[in-house]
Short mmCIF file of C-alpha atoms and ligand atoms in Angstrom, two decimals:
data_model
loop_
_atom_site.label_atom_id
_atom_site.label_comp_id
_atom_site.label_asym_id
_atom_site.label_seq_id
_atom_site.Cartn_x
_atom_site.Cartn_y
_atom_site.Cartn_z
CA MET Y 1224 63.00 77.36 -69.46
CA SER Y 1225 61.52 76.38 -66.14
CA ALA Y 1226 60.60 79.05 -63.60
CA PRO Y 1227 62.65 79.20 -60.40
CA THR Y 1228 61.24 77.29 -57.45
CA THR Y 1229 60.45 80.45 -55.48
CA ASP Y 1230 58.06 81.65 -58.24
CA ARG Y 1231 56.27 78.36 -58.23
CA ARG Y 1232 55.91 78.41 -54.48
CA ALA Y 1233 54.53 81.96 -54.60
CA ASP Y 1234 51.62 80.89 -56.75
CA ALA Y 1235 48.77 81.34 -54.25
CA ALA Y 1236 46.29 79.33 -56.29
CA ALA Y 1237 48.63 76.40 -56.08
CA GLN Y 1238 48.74 76.24 -52.29
CA PRO Y 1239 46.88 73.41 -50.60
CA ILE Y 1240 43.22 74.34 -50.29
CA ARG Y 1241 42.31 75.64 -46.83
CA LYS Y 1242 39.57 73.80 -45.02
CA GLN Y 1243 37.49 74.47 -41.92
CA ARG Y 1244 37.76 70.84 -40.87
CA GLU Y 1245 40.22 68.11 -41.61
CA ARG Y 1246 39.35 66.33 -44.80
CA VAL Y 1247 38.96 62.56 -44.98
CA PHE Y 1248 38.87 60.59 -48.21
CA SER Y 1249 38.29 56.89 -48.54
CA GLY Y 1250 37.40 54.44 -51.27
CA ILE Y 1251 35.93 50.99 -51.68
CA LYS Y 1252 36.02 48.66 -54.69
CA PRO Y 1253 32.81 47.48 -56.38
CA THR Y 1254 34.07 43.92 -56.71
CA GLY Y 1255 31.12 42.27 -54.96
CA THR Y 1256 28.73 42.94 -52.10
CA PRO Y 1257 30.77 44.43 -49.24
CA THR Y 1258 31.47 42.19 -46.27
CA LEU Y 1259 31.14 42.63 -42.57
CA GLY Y 1260 34.93 43.21 -42.67
CA ASN Y 1261 34.47 46.25 -44.91
CA TYR Y 1262 31.75 47.51 -42.59
CA ILE Y 1263 33.66 47.02 -39.35
CA GLY Y 1264 37.07 48.08 -40.66
CA ALA Y 1265 35.95 51.07 -42.68
CA ILE Y 1266 32.35 51.97 -43.53
CA ARG Y 1267 30.94 52.22 -39.99
CA HIS Y 1268 33.67 54.73 -39.07
CA TRP Y 1269 33.07 56.82 -42.18
CA ALA Y 1270 29.40 57.02 -41.22
CA ALA Y 1271 29.96 57.66 -37.51
CA GLU Y 1272 32.45 60.49 -37.98
CA GLN Y 1273 30.76 62.58 -40.63
CA ASP Y 1274 30.29 65.52 -38.27
CA ILE Y 1275 33.96 65.59 -37.36
CA TYR Y 1276 35.44 65.78 -40.83
CA ASP Y 1277 34.96 67.18 -44.28
CA ASN Y 1278 34.09 63.87 -45.95
CA ILE Y 1279 34.66 62.46 -49.42
CA PHE Y 1280 33.82 58.82 -50.22
CA CYS Y 1281 34.32 57.10 -53.52
CA VAL Y 1282 33.26 53.89 -55.24
CA VAL Y 1283 36.53 53.04 -56.97
CA ASP Y 1284 35.44 51.34 -60.18
CA LEU Y 1285 38.76 52.04 -61.93
CA HIS Y 1286 40.43 49.95 -59.24
CA ALA Y 1287 37.91 47.16 -59.77
CA ILE Y 1288 39.05 46.63 -63.38
CA THR Y 1289 42.65 45.93 -62.36
CA VAL Y 1290 41.48 42.32 -62.19
CA SER Y 1291 39.15 40.68 -64.64
CA ILE Y 1292 35.48 41.47 -63.99
CA GLU Y 1293 32.37 41.02 -66.13
CA PRO Y 1294 31.15 44.41 -67.48
CA ARG Y 1295 27.59 43.69 -66.44
CA GLU Y 1296 28.67 42.68 -62.99
CA LEU Y 1297 30.83 45.77 -62.58
CA ARG Y 1298 27.97 48.05 -63.62
CA GLN Y 1299 25.63 46.39 -61.17
CA ASN Y 1300 28.15 46.23 -58.31
CA THR Y 1301 28.93 49.91 -58.65
CA ARG Y 1302 25.34 51.03 -58.16
CA GLU Y 1303 24.70 48.42 -55.47
CA LEU Y 1304 27.72 49.60 -53.52
CA ALA Y 1305 26.75 53.26 -53.77
CA ALA Y 1306 23.27 52.43 -52.48
CA LEU Y 1307 24.71 50.28 -49.69
CA LEU Y 1308 27.00 53.08 -48.53
CA VAL Y 1309 24.01 55.37 -48.19
CA ALA Y 1310 22.10 52.57 -46.45
CA CYS Y 1311 25.03 52.23 -44.01
CA GLY Y 1312 24.57 55.87 -43.08
CA ILE Y 1313 26.76 57.83 -45.48
CA ASP Y 1314 24.64 60.95 -45.62
CA PRO Y 1315 24.83 62.83 -48.93
CA ALA Y 1316 24.08 66.06 -47.10
CA ARG Y 1317 27.27 65.72 -45.05
CA SER Y 1318 29.51 63.71 -47.35
CA ALA Y 1319 30.35 63.83 -51.04
CA LEU Y 1320 29.75 60.36 -52.46
CA PHE Y 1321 30.62 59.63 -56.07
CA ILE Y 1322 31.91 57.10 -58.61
CA GLN Y 1323 35.64 57.31 -59.34
CA SER Y 1324 35.36 57.05 -63.13
CA HIS Y 1325 32.96 59.99 -63.20
CA MET Y 1326 35.96 62.11 -62.28
CA PRO Y 1327 38.52 61.58 -65.07
CA GLU Y 1328 40.94 63.82 -63.21
CA HIS Y 1329 41.85 60.87 -60.95
CA ALA Y 1330 43.24 58.90 -63.88
CA GLU Y 1331 44.92 62.01 -65.28
CA LEU Y 1332 46.74 62.69 -62.01
CA ALA Y 1333 47.55 58.98 -61.63
CA TRP Y 1334 49.47 59.02 -64.92
CA ILE Y 1335 51.59 61.96 -63.81
CA LEU Y 1336 52.24 60.30 -60.44
CA ASP Y 1337 53.12 57.05 -62.24
CA CYS Y 1338 55.90 58.99 -63.91
CA VAL Y 1339 57.42 60.15 -60.63
CA THR Y 1340 57.02 56.89 -58.67
CA PRO Y 1341 60.04 54.56 -58.68
CA THR Y 1342 59.15 50.98 -59.62
CA GLY Y 1343 61.20 49.92 -56.60
CA TRP Y 1344 58.49 51.37 -54.38
CA LEU Y 1345 55.77 49.42 -56.19
CA ASN Y 1346 57.79 46.21 -55.99
CA ARG Y 1347 57.43 46.35 -52.20
CA MET Y 1348 53.62 46.38 -52.21
CA THR Y 1349 52.34 43.24 -50.51
CA GLN Y 1350 48.79 43.52 -51.91
CA PHE Y 1351 50.16 43.28 -55.46
CA LYS Y 1352 52.12 40.18 -54.55
CA ALA Y 1353 49.02 38.61 -52.98
CA LYS Y 1354 46.63 39.54 -55.79
CA ALA Y 1355 48.95 38.75 -58.67
CA GLY Y 1356 49.36 35.22 -57.33
CA GLU Y 1357 51.73 32.68 -58.85
CA ASP Y 1358 51.80 34.03 -62.40
CA ARG Y 1359 53.01 37.57 -61.77
CA GLU Y 1360 53.83 38.11 -65.45
CA ALA Y 1361 50.15 37.69 -66.29
CA ALA Y 1362 48.94 40.35 -63.83
CA SER Y 1363 47.80 43.56 -65.48
CA ALA Y 1364 49.95 46.69 -65.47
CA GLY Y 1365 46.95 48.33 -63.79
CA LEU Y 1366 47.19 45.94 -60.85
CA TYR Y 1367 50.84 46.87 -60.52
CA THR Y 1368 50.23 50.62 -60.55
CA TYR Y 1369 47.01 50.29 -58.50
CA PRO Y 1370 48.59 52.03 -55.47
CA VAL Y 1371 49.49 55.06 -57.59
CA LEU Y 1372 45.87 55.49 -58.69
CA MET Y 1373 44.94 55.21 -55.02
CA ALA Y 1374 47.51 57.92 -54.23
CA ALA Y 1375 45.92 60.11 -56.91
CA ASP Y 1376 42.45 59.55 -55.38
CA ILE Y 1377 43.72 60.76 -52.04
CA LEU Y 1378 46.10 63.55 -53.08
CA ILE Y 1379 43.77 65.15 -55.60
CA TYR Y 1380 41.54 66.37 -52.71
CA GLN Y 1381 44.36 67.57 -50.43
CA THR Y 1382 43.21 64.90 -48.00
CA ASP Y 1383 44.44 65.04 -44.41
CA ALA Y 1384 43.45 61.55 -43.29
CA VAL Y 1385 42.43 58.24 -44.83
CA PRO Y 1386 40.24 55.93 -42.71
CA VAL Y 1387 40.94 52.37 -43.85
CA GLY Y 1388 41.38 48.81 -42.64
CA GLU Y 1389 44.82 47.51 -41.75
CA ASP Y 1390 45.42 46.03 -45.22
CA GLN Y 1391 45.58 49.52 -46.76
CA LYS Y 1392 48.20 50.96 -44.42
CA GLN Y 1393 51.08 50.28 -46.79
CA HIS Y 1394 49.24 52.00 -49.65
CA VAL Y 1395 48.60 55.13 -47.59
CA GLU Y 1396 52.24 55.19 -46.56
CA LEU Y 1397 53.23 54.96 -50.22
CA THR Y 1398 50.85 57.86 -50.90
CA ARG Y 1399 52.72 59.92 -48.31
CA ASP Y 1400 56.03 59.04 -49.92
CA ILE Y 1401 54.77 60.02 -53.36
CA ALA Y 1402 53.39 63.33 -52.02
CA SER Y 1403 56.56 64.10 -50.17
CA SER Y 1404 58.86 63.34 -53.08
CA PHE Y 1405 56.68 65.33 -55.50
CA ASN Y 1406 56.65 68.29 -53.09
CA HIS Y 1407 60.38 68.08 -52.70
CA ARG Y 1408 61.01 68.01 -56.42
CA PHE Y 1409 58.37 70.44 -57.71
CA GLY Y 1410 57.46 72.62 -54.69
CA GLU Y 1411 54.70 72.25 -52.07
CA THR Y 1412 51.73 70.80 -53.93
CA PHE Y 1413 50.15 68.02 -51.91
CA VAL Y 1414 49.07 67.54 -48.31
CA GLU Y 1415 50.79 64.44 -46.90
CA PRO Y 1416 47.90 62.34 -45.59
CA ARG Y 1417 47.92 60.01 -42.61
CA PRO Y 1418 46.09 56.70 -42.32
CA ILE Y 1419 43.42 56.27 -39.63
CA ILE Y 1420 43.39 52.62 -38.55
CA ARG Y 1421 41.33 51.55 -35.54
CA ALA Y 1422 42.48 49.50 -32.60
CA VAL Y 1423 39.43 47.20 -32.81
CA GLY Y 1424 38.28 45.53 -36.02
CA ALA Y 1425 40.87 46.88 -38.49
CA ARG Y 1426 41.38 43.33 -39.72
CA ILE Y 1427 38.38 41.03 -39.56
CA MET Y 1428 39.34 37.47 -40.45
CA ALA Y 1429 37.63 34.83 -42.58
CA LEU Y 1430 35.07 32.72 -40.70
CA ASP Y 1431 36.33 29.44 -42.12
CA ASP Y 1432 40.03 30.29 -41.73
CA PRO Y 1433 40.90 32.92 -39.13
CA THR Y 1434 44.44 33.22 -40.44
CA LYS Y 1435 43.14 34.90 -43.61
CA LYS Y 1436 41.47 38.31 -44.04
CA MET Y 1437 37.69 38.27 -44.56
CA SER Y 1438 37.26 39.10 -48.24
CA LYS Y 1439 34.45 39.18 -50.79
CA SER Y 1440 36.69 37.41 -53.29
CA GLU Y 1441 36.94 34.25 -51.16
CA ALA Y 1442 34.58 31.29 -50.64
CA GLU Y 1443 30.95 32.03 -49.72
CA GLY Y 1444 31.17 30.51 -46.22
CA SER Y 1445 34.20 32.63 -45.33
CA TYR Y 1446 32.48 35.99 -45.16
CA ILE Y 1447 29.20 37.63 -44.21
CA SER Y 1448 27.93 39.97 -46.89
CA LEU Y 1449 25.97 43.07 -45.89
CA LEU Y 1450 23.03 41.67 -47.87
CA ASP Y 1451 23.05 38.17 -46.38
CA PRO Y 1452 19.63 37.17 -45.01
CA PRO Y 1453 19.41 36.31 -41.28
CA ALA Y 1454 19.32 32.53 -41.88
CA ALA Y 1455 22.57 32.66 -43.87
CA ILE Y 1456 24.23 34.79 -41.20
CA ARG Y 1457 23.24 32.35 -38.44
CA LYS Y 1458 24.46 29.38 -40.46
CA LYS Y 1459 27.82 30.93 -41.35
CA ILE Y 1460 28.48 31.95 -37.76
CA ALA Y 1461 27.40 28.56 -36.42
CA ARG Y 1462 29.95 26.95 -38.76
CA ALA Y 1463 32.75 29.43 -38.07
CA THR Y 1464 36.07 27.87 -37.11
CA THR Y 1465 36.92 28.00 -33.41
CA ASP Y 1466 39.08 25.62 -31.41
CA SER Y 1467 38.80 22.74 -28.98
CA GLU Y 1468 39.06 24.88 -25.85
CA ARG Y 1469 36.08 25.99 -23.84
CA THR Y 1470 36.61 29.49 -22.49
CA ILE Y 1471 35.34 32.55 -24.36
CA VAL Y 1472 38.20 35.00 -23.93
CA PHE Y 1473 40.07 37.52 -26.08
CA ASP Y 1474 43.25 35.54 -26.71
CA GLU Y 1475 45.13 36.40 -29.90
CA ASN Y 1476 46.67 32.94 -29.87
CA ARG Y 1477 43.19 31.55 -30.50
CA PRO Y 1478 42.44 33.39 -33.75
CA GLY Y 1479 38.99 31.90 -34.41
CA ILE Y 1480 37.31 32.87 -31.16
CA PHE Y 1481 39.33 36.10 -31.01
CA ASN Y 1482 37.95 37.13 -34.39
CA LEU Y 1483 34.35 36.34 -33.40
CA LEU Y 1484 34.74 38.25 -30.14
CA THR Y 1485 36.20 41.19 -32.07
CA ILE Y 1486 33.13 41.24 -34.32
CA TYR Y 1487 30.91 41.06 -31.23
CA GLN Y 1488 32.76 43.94 -29.61
CA ALA Y 1489 32.87 46.09 -32.74
CA LEU Y 1490 29.11 45.84 -33.24
CA GLY Y 1491 28.30 46.42 -29.58
CA GLY Y 1492 27.66 49.50 -27.54
CA GLY Y 1493 31.22 50.05 -26.34
CA GLU Y 1494 31.67 47.14 -23.91
CA THR Y 1495 35.24 46.32 -22.93
CA PRO Y 1496 36.73 42.88 -23.60
CA GLU Y 1497 36.51 42.19 -19.86
CA GLN Y 1498 32.78 42.94 -19.82
CA ILE Y 1499 32.23 40.64 -22.79
CA GLU Y 1500 34.28 37.85 -21.22
CA ALA Y 1501 32.21 38.22 -18.04
CA GLU Y 1502 28.99 38.06 -20.07
CA PHE Y 1503 30.00 34.68 -21.49
CA ALA Y 1504 31.84 33.22 -18.50
CA GLY Y 1505 30.77 29.62 -18.03
CA LYS Y 1506 28.85 29.60 -21.32
CA GLY Y 1507 29.64 27.57 -24.42
CA TYR Y 1508 30.56 28.42 -28.01
CA LYS Y 1509 27.04 27.62 -29.14
CA GLU Y 1510 25.46 30.20 -26.88
CA PHE Y 1511 28.09 32.81 -27.75
CA LYS Y 1512 27.67 32.20 -31.48
CA ALA Y 1513 23.90 32.59 -31.18
CA ALA Y 1514 24.37 35.94 -29.41
CA LEU Y 1515 26.88 37.04 -32.04
CA ALA Y 1516 24.57 36.06 -34.90
CA GLN Y 1517 21.79 38.02 -33.23
CA ARG Y 1518 24.02 41.10 -33.00
CA VAL Y 1519 25.07 40.84 -36.66
CA VAL Y 1520 21.46 40.37 -37.81
CA ALA Y 1521 20.35 43.36 -35.71
CA THR Y 1522 23.10 45.51 -37.28
CA LEU Y 1523 22.36 44.51 -40.85
CA GLU Y 1524 18.58 44.45 -40.72
CA PRO Y 1525 18.05 48.27 -40.86
CA ILE Y 1526 20.81 48.60 -43.48
CA GLN Y 1527 19.08 46.04 -45.69
CA ARG Y 1528 15.75 47.79 -45.26
CA ARG Y 1529 17.17 51.17 -46.34
CA TYR Y 1530 19.01 49.48 -49.19
CA ALA Y 1531 15.74 48.06 -50.52
CA GLU Y 1532 14.16 51.52 -50.44
CA LEU Y 1533 17.11 53.13 -52.20
CA THR Y 1534 17.33 50.60 -55.00
CA ALA Y 1535 13.61 51.00 -55.65
CA ASP Y 1536 14.38 54.56 -56.76
CA PRO Y 1537 17.42 54.52 -59.08
CA ALA Y 1538 16.88 58.08 -60.36
CA THR Y 1539 17.39 59.53 -56.88
CA LEU Y 1540 20.57 57.52 -56.44
CA ASP Y 1541 21.93 58.69 -59.80
CA ALA Y 1542 21.17 62.30 -58.93
CA LEU Y 1543 22.89 61.96 -55.62
CA LEU Y 1544 26.03 60.51 -57.22
CA ALA Y 1545 26.10 63.23 -59.87
CA GLU Y 1546 25.78 65.83 -57.16
CA GLY Y 1547 28.64 64.22 -55.20
CA ALA Y 1548 30.92 64.41 -58.22
CA ALA Y 1549 29.89 68.00 -58.94
CA ARG Y 1550 30.80 68.97 -55.40
CA VAL Y 1551 34.35 67.61 -55.54
CA ARG Y 1552 35.10 68.44 -59.18
CA PRO Y 1553 36.43 71.98 -58.54
CA LEU Y 1554 38.87 70.64 -55.94
CA ALA Y 1555 40.14 67.94 -58.28
CA GLN Y 1556 40.47 70.31 -61.22
CA ARG Y 1557 42.40 72.79 -59.16
CA THR Y 1558 44.93 70.20 -57.99
CA VAL Y 1559 45.39 68.79 -61.49
CA HIS Y 1560 45.89 72.27 -62.91
CA THR Y 1561 48.57 73.03 -60.33
CA VAL Y 1562 50.29 69.69 -60.89
CA LYS Y 1563 50.36 70.22 -64.65
CA GLU Y 1564 51.90 73.63 -64.16
CA ARG Y 1565 54.46 72.25 -61.76
CA VAL Y 1566 55.67 69.51 -64.08
CA GLY Y 1567 55.64 71.73 -67.16
CA LEU Y 1568 52.54 70.46 -68.95
CA LEU Y 1569 50.97 73.93 -68.70
P1 AMP B 96 37.95 46.91 -50.48
O1 AMP B 96 36.71 46.12 -50.41
O2 AMP B 96 39.18 46.07 -50.62
O3 AMP B 96 37.87 48.03 -51.45
O4 AMP B 96 38.11 47.58 -49.03
C1 AMP B 96 37.38 48.71 -48.59
C2 AMP B 96 37.76 49.06 -47.17
O5 AMP B 96 37.44 48.00 -46.28
C3 AMP B 96 39.26 49.31 -46.97
O6 AMP B 96 39.44 50.39 -46.05
C4 AMP B 96 39.76 48.03 -46.38
O7 AMP B 96 40.92 48.20 -45.59
C5 AMP B 96 38.58 47.63 -45.51
N1 AMP B 96 38.55 46.18 -45.32
C6 AMP B 96 38.45 45.23 -46.30
N2 AMP B 96 38.45 43.99 -45.77
C7 AMP B 96 38.55 44.15 -44.43
C8 AMP B 96 38.62 43.23 -43.33
N3 AMP B 96 38.58 41.92 -43.50
N4 AMP B 96 38.71 43.76 -42.07
C9 AMP B 96 38.75 45.09 -41.88
N5 AMP B 96 38.70 46.01 -42.88
C10 AMP B 96 38.61 45.55 -44.13
N1 LIG B 97 42.71 50.14 -52.30
C1 LIG B 97 41.57 50.29 -51.44
C2 LIG B 97 41.10 48.89 -51.03
O1 LIG B 97 41.40 47.91 -51.65
C3 LIG B 97 40.45 51.04 -52.12
C4 LIG B 97 40.83 52.45 -52.41
C5 LIG B 97 41.07 53.00 -53.64
C6 LIG B 97 41.07 53.48 -51.46
N2 LIG B 97 41.39 54.33 -53.53
C7 LIG B 97 41.39 54.65 -52.21
C8 LIG B 97 40.99 53.54 -50.08
C9 LIG B 97 41.71 55.85 -51.58
C10 LIG B 97 41.29 54.74 -49.45
C11 LIG B 97 41.65 55.89 -50.20
O2 LIG B 97 40.42 48.78 -50.07
#
């Protein structure tokens, strides 16, 4: 027989964990070297706001295998990404950084959430439609339930807020719906998290086609990787699609130049669009692109230097990742224990 709801609610250990600060959780897939889009839309904010929040960041390798990926490549990408996050300023002293598969509780919670998530909700996910492509029947079941694993990542830590790029908004909203429906059915268990999506740079577009999102799974010339050498950065920006007009202004109807200006603004010191337009008034695309390339190179140069140092010492990186997992493990175990009690598995 199941216990009455009031008893379940009275279980103090099952209440959401109290925190001094709001907790943020975010994840990134080890599917290739992160792009400038990842940096501008997500990583730079994670790094900049570490003193505001209680921070948990995760390299989501279980999400990476929802599409086909070479084992050797996955292994290498995972460590490269962890090192790059530290190089971008994720400070292990202020943030827990770990590899998703090192915490089996995520997958355990995901299964339980799979069983309370209507397929109708998953059928609405636009990322699945985009990633599955033409042959939807051939897409893996993991790709289909991907958002539920993401919900488990977030809910397992009683996360308050999820800083992500625009493309992840729908997944965070689904996470809220899953949390809310679980709470309604089984008693208060999860915090309902909110997405944090920035006004500037939440959707950086491809350099060769500004109607598409910049993505590491697209053609080489379409994105700037965080490990691109200066010459490659200059070349890609010089070739970036613009238009046949002359003025350098923030006009959303001119997606190419708008995207480049957005990158310029995001990597700057807080100038307004008006200030940037004034800076380039009367100047040509060539001059603007050279200034942009310079700004991107200047941003990535110190990151690449730290990355080289970190990868020269793999033992330190491993220790840091193990420590990150150890720090969050008690939180994850506590949530999973509560959830199992709530649904009758314990
Ligand atoms: P992913 O590489 O898909 O795991 O994405 C990691 C984070 O980067 C997520 O928060 C994404 O929303 C964000 N992101 C990915 N691509 C872009 C982009 N082109 N512009 C802005 N943010 C992005
Ligand atoms: N789905 C996210 C992406 O493609 C990655 C991710 C997995 C994530 N789990 C997460 C992001 C939890 C935020 C919170 O970018």
